[in-house]
mmCIF file of C-alpha atoms and ligand atoms in Angstrom:
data_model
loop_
_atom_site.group_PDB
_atom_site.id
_atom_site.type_symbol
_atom_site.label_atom_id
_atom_site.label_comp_id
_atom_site.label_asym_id
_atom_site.label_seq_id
_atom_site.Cartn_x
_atom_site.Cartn_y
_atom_site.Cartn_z
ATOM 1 C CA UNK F 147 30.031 4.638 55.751
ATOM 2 C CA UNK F 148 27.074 2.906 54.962
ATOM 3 C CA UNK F 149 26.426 3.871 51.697
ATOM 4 C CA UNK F 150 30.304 2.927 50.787
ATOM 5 C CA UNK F 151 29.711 -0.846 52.532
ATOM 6 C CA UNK F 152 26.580 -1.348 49.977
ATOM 7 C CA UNK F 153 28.314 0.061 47.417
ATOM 8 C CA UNK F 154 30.870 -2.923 47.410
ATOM 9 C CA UNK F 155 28.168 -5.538 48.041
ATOM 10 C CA UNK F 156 26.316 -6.575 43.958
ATOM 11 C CA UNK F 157 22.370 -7.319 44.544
ATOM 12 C CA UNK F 158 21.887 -8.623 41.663
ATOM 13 C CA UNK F 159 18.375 -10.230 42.059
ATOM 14 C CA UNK F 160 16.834 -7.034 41.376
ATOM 15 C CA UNK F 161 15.427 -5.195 38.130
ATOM 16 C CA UNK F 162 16.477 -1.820 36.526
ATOM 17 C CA UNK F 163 14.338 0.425 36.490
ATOM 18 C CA UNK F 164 12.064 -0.712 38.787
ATOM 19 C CA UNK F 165 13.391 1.663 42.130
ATOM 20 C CA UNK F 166 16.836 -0.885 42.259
ATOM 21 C CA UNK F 167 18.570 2.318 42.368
ATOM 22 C CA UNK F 168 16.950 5.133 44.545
ATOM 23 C CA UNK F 169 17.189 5.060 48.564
ATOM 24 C CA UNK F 170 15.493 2.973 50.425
ATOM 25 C CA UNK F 171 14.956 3.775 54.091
ATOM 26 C CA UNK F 172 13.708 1.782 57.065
ATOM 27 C CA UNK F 173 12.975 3.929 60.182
ATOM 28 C CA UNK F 174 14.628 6.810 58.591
ATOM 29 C CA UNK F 175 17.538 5.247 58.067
ATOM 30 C CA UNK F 176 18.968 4.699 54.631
ATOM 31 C CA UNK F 177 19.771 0.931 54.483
ATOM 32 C CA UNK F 178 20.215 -0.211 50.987
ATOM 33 C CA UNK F 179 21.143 0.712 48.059
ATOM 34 C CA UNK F 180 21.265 -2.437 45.766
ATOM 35 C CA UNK F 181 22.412 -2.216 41.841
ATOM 36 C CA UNK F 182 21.639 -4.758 38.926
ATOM 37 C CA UNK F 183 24.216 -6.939 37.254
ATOM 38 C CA UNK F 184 26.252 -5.266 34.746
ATOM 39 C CA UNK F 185 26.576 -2.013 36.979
ATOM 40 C CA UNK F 186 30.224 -0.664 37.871
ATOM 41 C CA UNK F 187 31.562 2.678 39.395
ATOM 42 C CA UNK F 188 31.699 5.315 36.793
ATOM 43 C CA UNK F 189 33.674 9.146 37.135
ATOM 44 C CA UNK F 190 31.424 11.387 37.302
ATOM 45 C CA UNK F 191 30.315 13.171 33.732
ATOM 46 C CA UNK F 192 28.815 15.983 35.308
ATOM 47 C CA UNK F 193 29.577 18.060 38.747
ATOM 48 C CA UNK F 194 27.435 20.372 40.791
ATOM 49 C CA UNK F 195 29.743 22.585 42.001
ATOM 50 C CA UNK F 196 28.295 25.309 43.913
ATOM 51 C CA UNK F 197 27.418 27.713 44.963
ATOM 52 C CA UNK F 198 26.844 26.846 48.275
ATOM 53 C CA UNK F 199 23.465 27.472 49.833
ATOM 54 C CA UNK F 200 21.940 27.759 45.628
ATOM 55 C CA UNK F 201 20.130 24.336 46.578
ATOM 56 C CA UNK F 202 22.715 22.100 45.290
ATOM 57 C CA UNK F 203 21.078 19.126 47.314
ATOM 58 C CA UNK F 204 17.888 20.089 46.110
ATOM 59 C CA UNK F 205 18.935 19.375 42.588
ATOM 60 C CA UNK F 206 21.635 16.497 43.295
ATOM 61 C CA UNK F 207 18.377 14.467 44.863
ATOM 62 C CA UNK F 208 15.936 15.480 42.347
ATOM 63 C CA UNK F 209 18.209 14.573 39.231
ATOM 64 C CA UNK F 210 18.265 11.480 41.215
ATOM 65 C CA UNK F 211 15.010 10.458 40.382
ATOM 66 C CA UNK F 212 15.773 10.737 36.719
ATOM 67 C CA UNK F 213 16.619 7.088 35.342
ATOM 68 C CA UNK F 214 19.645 7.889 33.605
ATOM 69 C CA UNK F 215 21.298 9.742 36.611
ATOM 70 C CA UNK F 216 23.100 8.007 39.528
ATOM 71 C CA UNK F 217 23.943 10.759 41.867
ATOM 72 C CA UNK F 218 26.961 10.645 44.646
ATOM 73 C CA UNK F 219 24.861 10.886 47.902
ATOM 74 C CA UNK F 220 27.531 12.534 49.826
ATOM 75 C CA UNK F 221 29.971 15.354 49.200
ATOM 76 C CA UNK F 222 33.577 13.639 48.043
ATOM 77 C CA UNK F 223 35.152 16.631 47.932
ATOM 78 C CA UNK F 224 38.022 15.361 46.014
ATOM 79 C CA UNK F 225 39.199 18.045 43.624
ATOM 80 C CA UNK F 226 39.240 20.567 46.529
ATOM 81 C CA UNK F 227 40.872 18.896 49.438
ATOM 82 C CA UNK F 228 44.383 17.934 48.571
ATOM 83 C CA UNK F 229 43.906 14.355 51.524
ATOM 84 C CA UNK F 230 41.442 13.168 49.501
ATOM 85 C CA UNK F 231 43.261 14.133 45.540
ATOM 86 C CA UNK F 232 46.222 12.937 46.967
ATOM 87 C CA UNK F 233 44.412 9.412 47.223
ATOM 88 C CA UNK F 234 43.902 9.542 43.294
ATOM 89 C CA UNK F 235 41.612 8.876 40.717
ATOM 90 C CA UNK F 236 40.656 4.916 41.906
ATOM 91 C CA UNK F 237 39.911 6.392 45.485
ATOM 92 C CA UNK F 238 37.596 8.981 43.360
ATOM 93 C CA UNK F 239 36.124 6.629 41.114
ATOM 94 C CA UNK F 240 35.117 3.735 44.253
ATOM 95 C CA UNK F 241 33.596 6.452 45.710
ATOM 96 C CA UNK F 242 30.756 6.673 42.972
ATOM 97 C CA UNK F 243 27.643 4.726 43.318
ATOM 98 C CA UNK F 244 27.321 1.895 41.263
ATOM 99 C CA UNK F 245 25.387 2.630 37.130
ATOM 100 C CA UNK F 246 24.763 1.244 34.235
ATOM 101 C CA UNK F 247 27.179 2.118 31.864
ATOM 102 C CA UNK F 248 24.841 4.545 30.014
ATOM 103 C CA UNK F 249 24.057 6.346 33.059
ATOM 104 C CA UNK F 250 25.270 9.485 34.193
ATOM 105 C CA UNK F 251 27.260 9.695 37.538
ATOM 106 C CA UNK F 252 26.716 12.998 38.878
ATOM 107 C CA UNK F 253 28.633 14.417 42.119
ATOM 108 C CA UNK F 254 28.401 17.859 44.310
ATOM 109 C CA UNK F 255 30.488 19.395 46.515
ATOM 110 C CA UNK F 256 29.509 23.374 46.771
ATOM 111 C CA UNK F 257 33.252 23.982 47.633
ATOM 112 C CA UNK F 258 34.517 23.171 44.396
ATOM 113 C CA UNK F 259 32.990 26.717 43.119
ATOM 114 C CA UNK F 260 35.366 28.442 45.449
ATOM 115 C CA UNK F 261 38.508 26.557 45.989
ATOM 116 C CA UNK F 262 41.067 27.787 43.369
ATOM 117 C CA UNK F 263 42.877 24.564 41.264
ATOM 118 C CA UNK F 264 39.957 22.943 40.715
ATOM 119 C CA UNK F 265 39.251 23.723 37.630
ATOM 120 C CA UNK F 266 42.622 22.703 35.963
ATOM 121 C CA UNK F 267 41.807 19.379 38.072
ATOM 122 C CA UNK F 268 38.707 18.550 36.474
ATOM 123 C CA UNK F 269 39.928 19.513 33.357
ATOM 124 C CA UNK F 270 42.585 17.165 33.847
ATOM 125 C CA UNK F 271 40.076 14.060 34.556
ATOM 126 C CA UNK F 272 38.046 14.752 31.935
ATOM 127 C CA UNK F 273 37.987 18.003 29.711
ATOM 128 C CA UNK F 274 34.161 17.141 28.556
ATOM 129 C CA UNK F 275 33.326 17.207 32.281
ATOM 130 C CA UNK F 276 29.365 19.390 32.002
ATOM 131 C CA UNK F 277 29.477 21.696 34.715
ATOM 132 C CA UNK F 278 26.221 22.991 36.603
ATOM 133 C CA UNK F 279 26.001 26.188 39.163
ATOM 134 C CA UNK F 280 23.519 27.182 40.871
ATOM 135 C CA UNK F 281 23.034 30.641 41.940
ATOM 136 C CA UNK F 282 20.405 32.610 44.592
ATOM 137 C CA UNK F 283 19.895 36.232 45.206
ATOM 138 C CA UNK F 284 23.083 37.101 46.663
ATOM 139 C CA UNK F 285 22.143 38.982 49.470
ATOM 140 C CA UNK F 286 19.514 35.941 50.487
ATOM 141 C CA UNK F 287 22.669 33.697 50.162
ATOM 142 C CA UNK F 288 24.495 35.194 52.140
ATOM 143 C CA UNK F 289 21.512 35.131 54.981
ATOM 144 C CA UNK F 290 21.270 31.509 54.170
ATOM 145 C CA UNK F 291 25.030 30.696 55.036
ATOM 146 C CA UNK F 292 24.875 32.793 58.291
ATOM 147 C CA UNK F 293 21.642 30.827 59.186
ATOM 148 C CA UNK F 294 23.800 27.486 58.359
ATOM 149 C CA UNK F 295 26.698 28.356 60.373
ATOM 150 C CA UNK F 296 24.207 30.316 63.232
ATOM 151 C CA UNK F 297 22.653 26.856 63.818
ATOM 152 C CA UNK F 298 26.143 24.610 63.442
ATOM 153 C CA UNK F 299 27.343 26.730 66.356
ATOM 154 C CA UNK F 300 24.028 26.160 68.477
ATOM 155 C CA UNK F 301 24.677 22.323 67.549
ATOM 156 C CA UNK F 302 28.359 22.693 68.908
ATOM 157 C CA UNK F 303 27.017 24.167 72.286
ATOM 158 C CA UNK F 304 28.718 27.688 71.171
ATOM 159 C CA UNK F 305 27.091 31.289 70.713
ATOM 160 C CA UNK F 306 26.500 32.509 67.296
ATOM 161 C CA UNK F 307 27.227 36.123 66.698
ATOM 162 C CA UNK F 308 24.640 38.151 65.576
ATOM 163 C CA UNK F 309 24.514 38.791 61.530
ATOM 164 C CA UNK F 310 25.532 42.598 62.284
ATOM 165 C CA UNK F 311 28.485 41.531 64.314
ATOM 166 C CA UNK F 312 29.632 39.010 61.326
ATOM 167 C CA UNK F 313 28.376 41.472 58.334
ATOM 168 C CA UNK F 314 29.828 45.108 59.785
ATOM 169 C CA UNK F 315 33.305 46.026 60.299
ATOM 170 C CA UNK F 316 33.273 46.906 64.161
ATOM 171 C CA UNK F 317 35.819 50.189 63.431
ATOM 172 C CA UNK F 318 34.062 51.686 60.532
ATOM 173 C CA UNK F 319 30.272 50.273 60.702
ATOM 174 C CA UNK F 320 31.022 49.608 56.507
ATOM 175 C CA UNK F 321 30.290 45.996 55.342
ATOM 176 C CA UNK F 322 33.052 43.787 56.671
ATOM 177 C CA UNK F 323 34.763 42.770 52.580
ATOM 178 C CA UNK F 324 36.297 39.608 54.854
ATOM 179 C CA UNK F 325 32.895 38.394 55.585
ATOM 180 C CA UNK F 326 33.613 34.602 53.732
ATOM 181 C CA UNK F 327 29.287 34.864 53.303
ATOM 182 C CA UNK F 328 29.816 38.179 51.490
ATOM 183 C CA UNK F 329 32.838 37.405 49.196
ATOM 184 C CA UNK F 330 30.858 33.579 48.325
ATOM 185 C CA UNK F 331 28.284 36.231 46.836
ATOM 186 C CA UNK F 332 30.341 38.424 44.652
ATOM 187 C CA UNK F 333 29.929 35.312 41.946
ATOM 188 C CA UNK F 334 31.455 36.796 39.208
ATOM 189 C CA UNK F 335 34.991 36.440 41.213
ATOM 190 C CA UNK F 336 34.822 32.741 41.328
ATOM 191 C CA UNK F 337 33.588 32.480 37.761
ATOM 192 C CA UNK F 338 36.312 34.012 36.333
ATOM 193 C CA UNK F 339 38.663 31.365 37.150
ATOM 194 C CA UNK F 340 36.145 28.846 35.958
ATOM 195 C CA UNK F 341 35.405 30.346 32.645
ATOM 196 C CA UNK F 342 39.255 30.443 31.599
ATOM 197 C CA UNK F 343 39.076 26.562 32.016
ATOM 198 C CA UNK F 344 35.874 25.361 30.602
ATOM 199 C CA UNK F 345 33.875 26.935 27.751
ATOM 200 C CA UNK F 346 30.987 28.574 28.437
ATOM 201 C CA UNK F 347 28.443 26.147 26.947
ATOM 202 C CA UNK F 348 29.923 23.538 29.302
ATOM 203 C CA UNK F 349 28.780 25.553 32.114
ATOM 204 C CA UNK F 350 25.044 25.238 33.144
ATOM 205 C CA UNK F 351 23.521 27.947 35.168
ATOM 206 C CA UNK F 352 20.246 27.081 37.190
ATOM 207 C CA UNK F 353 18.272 29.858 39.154
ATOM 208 C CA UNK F 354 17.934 28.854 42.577
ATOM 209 C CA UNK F 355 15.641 31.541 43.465
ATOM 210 C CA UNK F 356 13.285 29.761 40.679
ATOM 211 C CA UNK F 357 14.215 26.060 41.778
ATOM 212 C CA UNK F 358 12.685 26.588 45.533
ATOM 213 C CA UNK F 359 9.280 27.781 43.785
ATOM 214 C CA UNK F 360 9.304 26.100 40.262
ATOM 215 C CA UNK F 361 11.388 23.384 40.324
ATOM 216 C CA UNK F 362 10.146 21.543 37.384
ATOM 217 C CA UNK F 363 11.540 23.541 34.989
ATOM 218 C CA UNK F 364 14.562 24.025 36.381
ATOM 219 C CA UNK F 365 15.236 20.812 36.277
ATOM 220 C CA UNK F 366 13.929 20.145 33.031
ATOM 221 C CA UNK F 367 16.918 22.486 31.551
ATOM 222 C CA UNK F 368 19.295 20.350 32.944
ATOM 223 C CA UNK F 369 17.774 17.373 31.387
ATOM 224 C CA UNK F 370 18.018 19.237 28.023
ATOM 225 C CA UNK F 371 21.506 20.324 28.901
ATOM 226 C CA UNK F 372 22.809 16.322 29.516
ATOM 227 C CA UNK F 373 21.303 15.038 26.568
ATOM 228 C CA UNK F 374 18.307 13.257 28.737
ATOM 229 C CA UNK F 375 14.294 12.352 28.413
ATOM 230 C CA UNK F 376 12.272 14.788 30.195
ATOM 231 C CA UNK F 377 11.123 12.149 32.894
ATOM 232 C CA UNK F 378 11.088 15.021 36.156
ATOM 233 C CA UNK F 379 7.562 15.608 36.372
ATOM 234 C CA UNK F 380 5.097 17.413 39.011
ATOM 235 C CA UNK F 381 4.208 13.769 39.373
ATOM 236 C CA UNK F 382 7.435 12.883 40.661
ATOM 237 C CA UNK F 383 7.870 16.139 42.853
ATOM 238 C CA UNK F 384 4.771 17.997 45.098
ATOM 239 C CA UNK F 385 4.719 20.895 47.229
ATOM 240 C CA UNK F 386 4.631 19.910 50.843
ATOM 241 C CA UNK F 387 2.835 22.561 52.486
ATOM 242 C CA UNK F 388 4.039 21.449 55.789
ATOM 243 C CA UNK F 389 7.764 21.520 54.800
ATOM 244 C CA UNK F 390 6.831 24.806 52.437
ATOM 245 C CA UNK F 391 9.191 23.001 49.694
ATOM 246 C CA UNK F 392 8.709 20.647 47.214
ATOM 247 C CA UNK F 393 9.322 16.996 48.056
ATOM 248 C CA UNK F 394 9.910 13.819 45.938
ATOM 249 C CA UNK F 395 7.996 10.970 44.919
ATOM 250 C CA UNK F 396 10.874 8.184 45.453
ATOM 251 C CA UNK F 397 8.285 5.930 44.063
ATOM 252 C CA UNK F 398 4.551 4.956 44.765
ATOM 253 C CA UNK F 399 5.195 4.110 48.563
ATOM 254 C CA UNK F 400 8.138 6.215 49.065
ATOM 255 C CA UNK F 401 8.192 10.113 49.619
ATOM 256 C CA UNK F 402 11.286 12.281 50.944
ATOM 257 C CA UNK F 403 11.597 15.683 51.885
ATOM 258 C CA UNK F 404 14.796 16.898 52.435
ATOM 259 C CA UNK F 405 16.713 16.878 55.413
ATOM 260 C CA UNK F 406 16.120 19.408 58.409
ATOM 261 C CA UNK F 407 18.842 21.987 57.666
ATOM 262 C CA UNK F 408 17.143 22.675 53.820
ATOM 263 C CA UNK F 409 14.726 25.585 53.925
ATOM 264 C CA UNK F 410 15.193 26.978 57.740
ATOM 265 C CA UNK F 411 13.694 30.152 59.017
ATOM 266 C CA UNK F 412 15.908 33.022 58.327
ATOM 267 C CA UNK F 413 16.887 35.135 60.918
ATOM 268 C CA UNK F 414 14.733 38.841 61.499
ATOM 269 C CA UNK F 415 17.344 41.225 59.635
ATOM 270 C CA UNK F 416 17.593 45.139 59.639
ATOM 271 C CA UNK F 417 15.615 46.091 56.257
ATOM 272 C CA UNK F 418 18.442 48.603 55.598
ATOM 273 C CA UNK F 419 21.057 46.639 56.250
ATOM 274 C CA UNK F 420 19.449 44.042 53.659
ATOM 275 C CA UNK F 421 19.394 47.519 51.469
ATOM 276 C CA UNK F 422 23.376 47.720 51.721
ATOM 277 C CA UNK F 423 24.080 44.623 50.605
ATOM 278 C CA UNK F 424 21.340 44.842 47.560
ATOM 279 C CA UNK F 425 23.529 48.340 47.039
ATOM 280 C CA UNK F 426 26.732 46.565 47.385
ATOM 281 C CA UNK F 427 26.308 43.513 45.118
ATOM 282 C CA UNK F 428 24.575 45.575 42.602
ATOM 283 C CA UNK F 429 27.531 46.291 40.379
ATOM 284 C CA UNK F 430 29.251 42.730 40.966
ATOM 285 C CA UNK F 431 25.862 41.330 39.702
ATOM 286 C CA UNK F 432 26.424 44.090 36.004
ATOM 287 C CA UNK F 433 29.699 42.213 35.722
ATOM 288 C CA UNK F 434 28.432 38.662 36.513
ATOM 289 C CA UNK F 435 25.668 39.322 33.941
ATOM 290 C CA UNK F 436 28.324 40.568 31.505
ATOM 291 C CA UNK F 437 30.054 37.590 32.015
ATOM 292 C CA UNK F 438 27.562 34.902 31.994
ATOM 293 C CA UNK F 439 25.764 36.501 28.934
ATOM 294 C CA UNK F 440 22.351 36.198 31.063
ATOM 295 C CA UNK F 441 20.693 38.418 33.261
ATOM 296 C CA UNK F 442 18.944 37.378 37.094
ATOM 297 C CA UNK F 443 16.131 39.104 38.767
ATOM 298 C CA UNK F 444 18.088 40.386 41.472
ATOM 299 C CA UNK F 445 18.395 44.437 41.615
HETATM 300 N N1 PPS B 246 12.950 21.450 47.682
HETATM 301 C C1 PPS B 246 13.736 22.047 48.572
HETATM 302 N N2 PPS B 246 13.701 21.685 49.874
HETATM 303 C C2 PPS B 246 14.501 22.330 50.771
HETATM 304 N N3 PPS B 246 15.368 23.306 50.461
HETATM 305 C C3 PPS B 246 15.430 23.687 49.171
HETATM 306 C C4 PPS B 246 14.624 23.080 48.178
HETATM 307 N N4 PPS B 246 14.890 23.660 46.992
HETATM 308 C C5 PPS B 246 15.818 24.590 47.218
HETATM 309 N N5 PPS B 246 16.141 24.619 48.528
HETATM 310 C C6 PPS B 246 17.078 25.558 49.115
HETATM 311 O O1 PPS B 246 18.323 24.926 49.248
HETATM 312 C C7 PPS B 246 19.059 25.702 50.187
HETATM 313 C C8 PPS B 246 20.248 24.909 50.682
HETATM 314 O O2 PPS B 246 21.171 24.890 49.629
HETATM 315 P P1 PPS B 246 22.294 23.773 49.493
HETATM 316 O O3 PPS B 246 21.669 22.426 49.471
HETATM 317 O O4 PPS B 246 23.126 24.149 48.323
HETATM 318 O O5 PPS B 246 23.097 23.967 50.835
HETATM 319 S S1 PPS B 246 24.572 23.429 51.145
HETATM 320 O O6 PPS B 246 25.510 24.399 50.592
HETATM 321 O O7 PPS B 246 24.709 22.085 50.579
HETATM 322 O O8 PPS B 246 24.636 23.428 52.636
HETATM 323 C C9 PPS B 246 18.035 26.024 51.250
HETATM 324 O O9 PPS B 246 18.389 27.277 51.807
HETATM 325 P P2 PPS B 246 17.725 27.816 53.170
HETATM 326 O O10 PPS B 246 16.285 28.073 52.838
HETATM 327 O O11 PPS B 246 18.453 29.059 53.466
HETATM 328 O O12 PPS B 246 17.919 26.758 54.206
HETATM 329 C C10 PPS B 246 16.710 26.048 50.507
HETATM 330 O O13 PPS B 246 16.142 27.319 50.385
#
C-alpha cells in the first residue's frame, strides 16, 4: 500500500515532535507519513486485540496522538492468519511504522481476541507483550457487528438478512448459540484462553461503553498502564456534534473524525428480543466479572 511505500522512504528533513509522525492528508487522502533520522521499525510492545466492534480504532488513533506511541494504521493480522505468520517475524516487524527507539509501536487486529493460538504466539515474540481489550455491552455488540456486516452486504450488492433471521433459530424461535455475533459476546470464553497465557496485570481492560462518551479517561488509563505522560487531553479530542463522537485534534490545522463505518445508526430492534439477549448474557457476564476481578454496568 501506500502507507508501506512511505514507510521504506527516510524524510529526514523533518523535526520530532513537531506532527513528523501523525497523518497527513491532502484531499482526503493520506499521503505521507515521513519519520526523523534515527527512526527504525520496532515489534510492537503492546497489542489491541479485540474485541471487535469495542472501538478498537477509536483507541488505536487516539493513542496515536500520544508522542510516545506509533500506532500500525492497518490491521496486520499476523498472529491470527497462518499466510501472513508463515512470512515470519521480519515480514511482521517491516510492517510497523517507523519510531524512535523509545517509542511504543502499538498494533490491532480485533481477531486476535478470538482466534485460538494466538496467545502462545505472542507469548512466543515477546512474553512482556501489554495486552489491551476493549469491551461494550454485549448485547449492543452484537447489534454493532450485525450493523457492520448488514452494510458490507449492501456494499457487495447482496441482501442482508434481517437481525431476527440471523439471531433466532428458525426451528425453535430460541437464540441461534451459532450466531458468530452472539458467541463474540460471551467474553469470558475467549478470555479464558488468554488468561492461561498472560498474567492478569498484563491484560488492560478499557470500557467501550465509557470510551464513546468519555474518552479522556479512558485513555488516560492506558497511558498509566504503558508507563506514559498524560499528554491525551480534551484539547487534543472534541465532541463533534455533527459526527455525535469525539474527533481528534491531529494538530492546530488538522482535525479527523473517524471513518464512515465508526458510529452508524443501529438498526430498529424488537425491545424484547434486546430483553433475551440482556437475559442470556447475564450469567456469562457473573463469570466474566469473576474472572476479570472487575465488574461492568451491563445487567
Ligand atoms: N470516537 C469515536 N468515533 C466513532 N466510533 C467510535 C468512537 N469511539 C468509539 N466508537 C465505537 O467504535 C465502534 C467500532 O468499533 P471498532 O473500531 O472496534 O470496529 S472494528 O471491529 O474495527 O470494525 C463503533 O460502533 P458502532 O457505533 O456500532 O458503529 C463506535 O460506537
Amino acid at each position: 500500500s501506500l502507507w508501506d511505500t512511505i514507510g521504506n522512504r527516510p524524510v529526514s528533513n523533518v523535526i520530532a515532535g513537531s506532527g513528523f509522525r501523525k497523518l497527513l492528508e491532502e484531499n482526503g487522502k493520506i499521503v505521507e507519513r515521513p519519520h526523523p533520522d534515527g527512526a527504525i521499525q520496532q515489534f510492537p510492545k503492546c497489542l489491541i486485540i479485540g474485541v471487535r466492534k469495542c472501538g478498537t480504532r477509536a483507541l488505536l488513533e487516539f493513542l496515536d496522538l500520544h508522542t510516545g506511541i506509533q500506532s500500525a494504521y492497518h490491521e496486520v493480522h499476523f498472529f491470527d492468519d497462518d499466510k501472513n505468520y508463515n512470512q515470519g517475524l521480519e515480514w511482521y516487524r517491516k510492517s510497523m511504522p517507523y519510531s524512535l527507539p523509545n517509542q511504543i509501536t502499538l498494533e490491532k487486529t480485533p481477531r486476535y481476541f478470538i482466534s485460538h493460538g494466538v496467545p502462545y504466539r505472542i507469548k512466543r515474540l515477546n512474553s512482556d507483550m501489554k495486552i489491551i481489550v476493549s469491551l461494550r455491552h454485549p448485547t449492543i455488540r452484537v447489534i454493532s457487528d450485525y450493523t457492520q456486516i448488514y452494510y458490507n452486504k449492501l456494499m457487495k450488492n447482496e441482501t442482508p438478512d434481517k437481525f431476527e433471521t440471523m439471531a433466532l433459530d428458525p426451528e425453535t424461535g430460541d437464540l441461534n448459540m451459532r450466531y458468530k455475533a452472539l458467541q463474540i459476546s460471551v467474553y469470558h470464553h475467549n478470555f479464558a484462553r488468554w488468561l492461561k497465557i498472560f498474567p492478569r496485570n498484563q491484560i488492560h481492560i478499557v470500557d467501550g461503553d465509557n470510551l464513546i462518551v468519555d474518552p479522556v479517561s479512558e485513555i488516560r488509563k492506558i497511558e498509566k498502564f504503558l508507563g506514559l505522560s498524560h499528554e491525551i487531553t480534551y484539547d487534543k479530542l472534541y465532541f463533534n456534534t455533527t459526527r455525535g463522537f469525539y474527533c481528534m485534534r491531529v494538530n492546530s490545522t488538522m482535525e479527523k473524525c473517524l471513518g464512515a463505518s465508526k458510529g452508524r445508526r443501529h438498526p430498529d430492534i424488537d425491545p424484547n428480543l434486546i430483553q433475551r439477549f440482556n437475559k442470556f448474557f447475564r450469567p456469562h457476564n457473573e463469570k466474566l466479572f469473576k474472572m476479570l476481578n472487575r465488574r461492568f454496568p451491563w445487567s
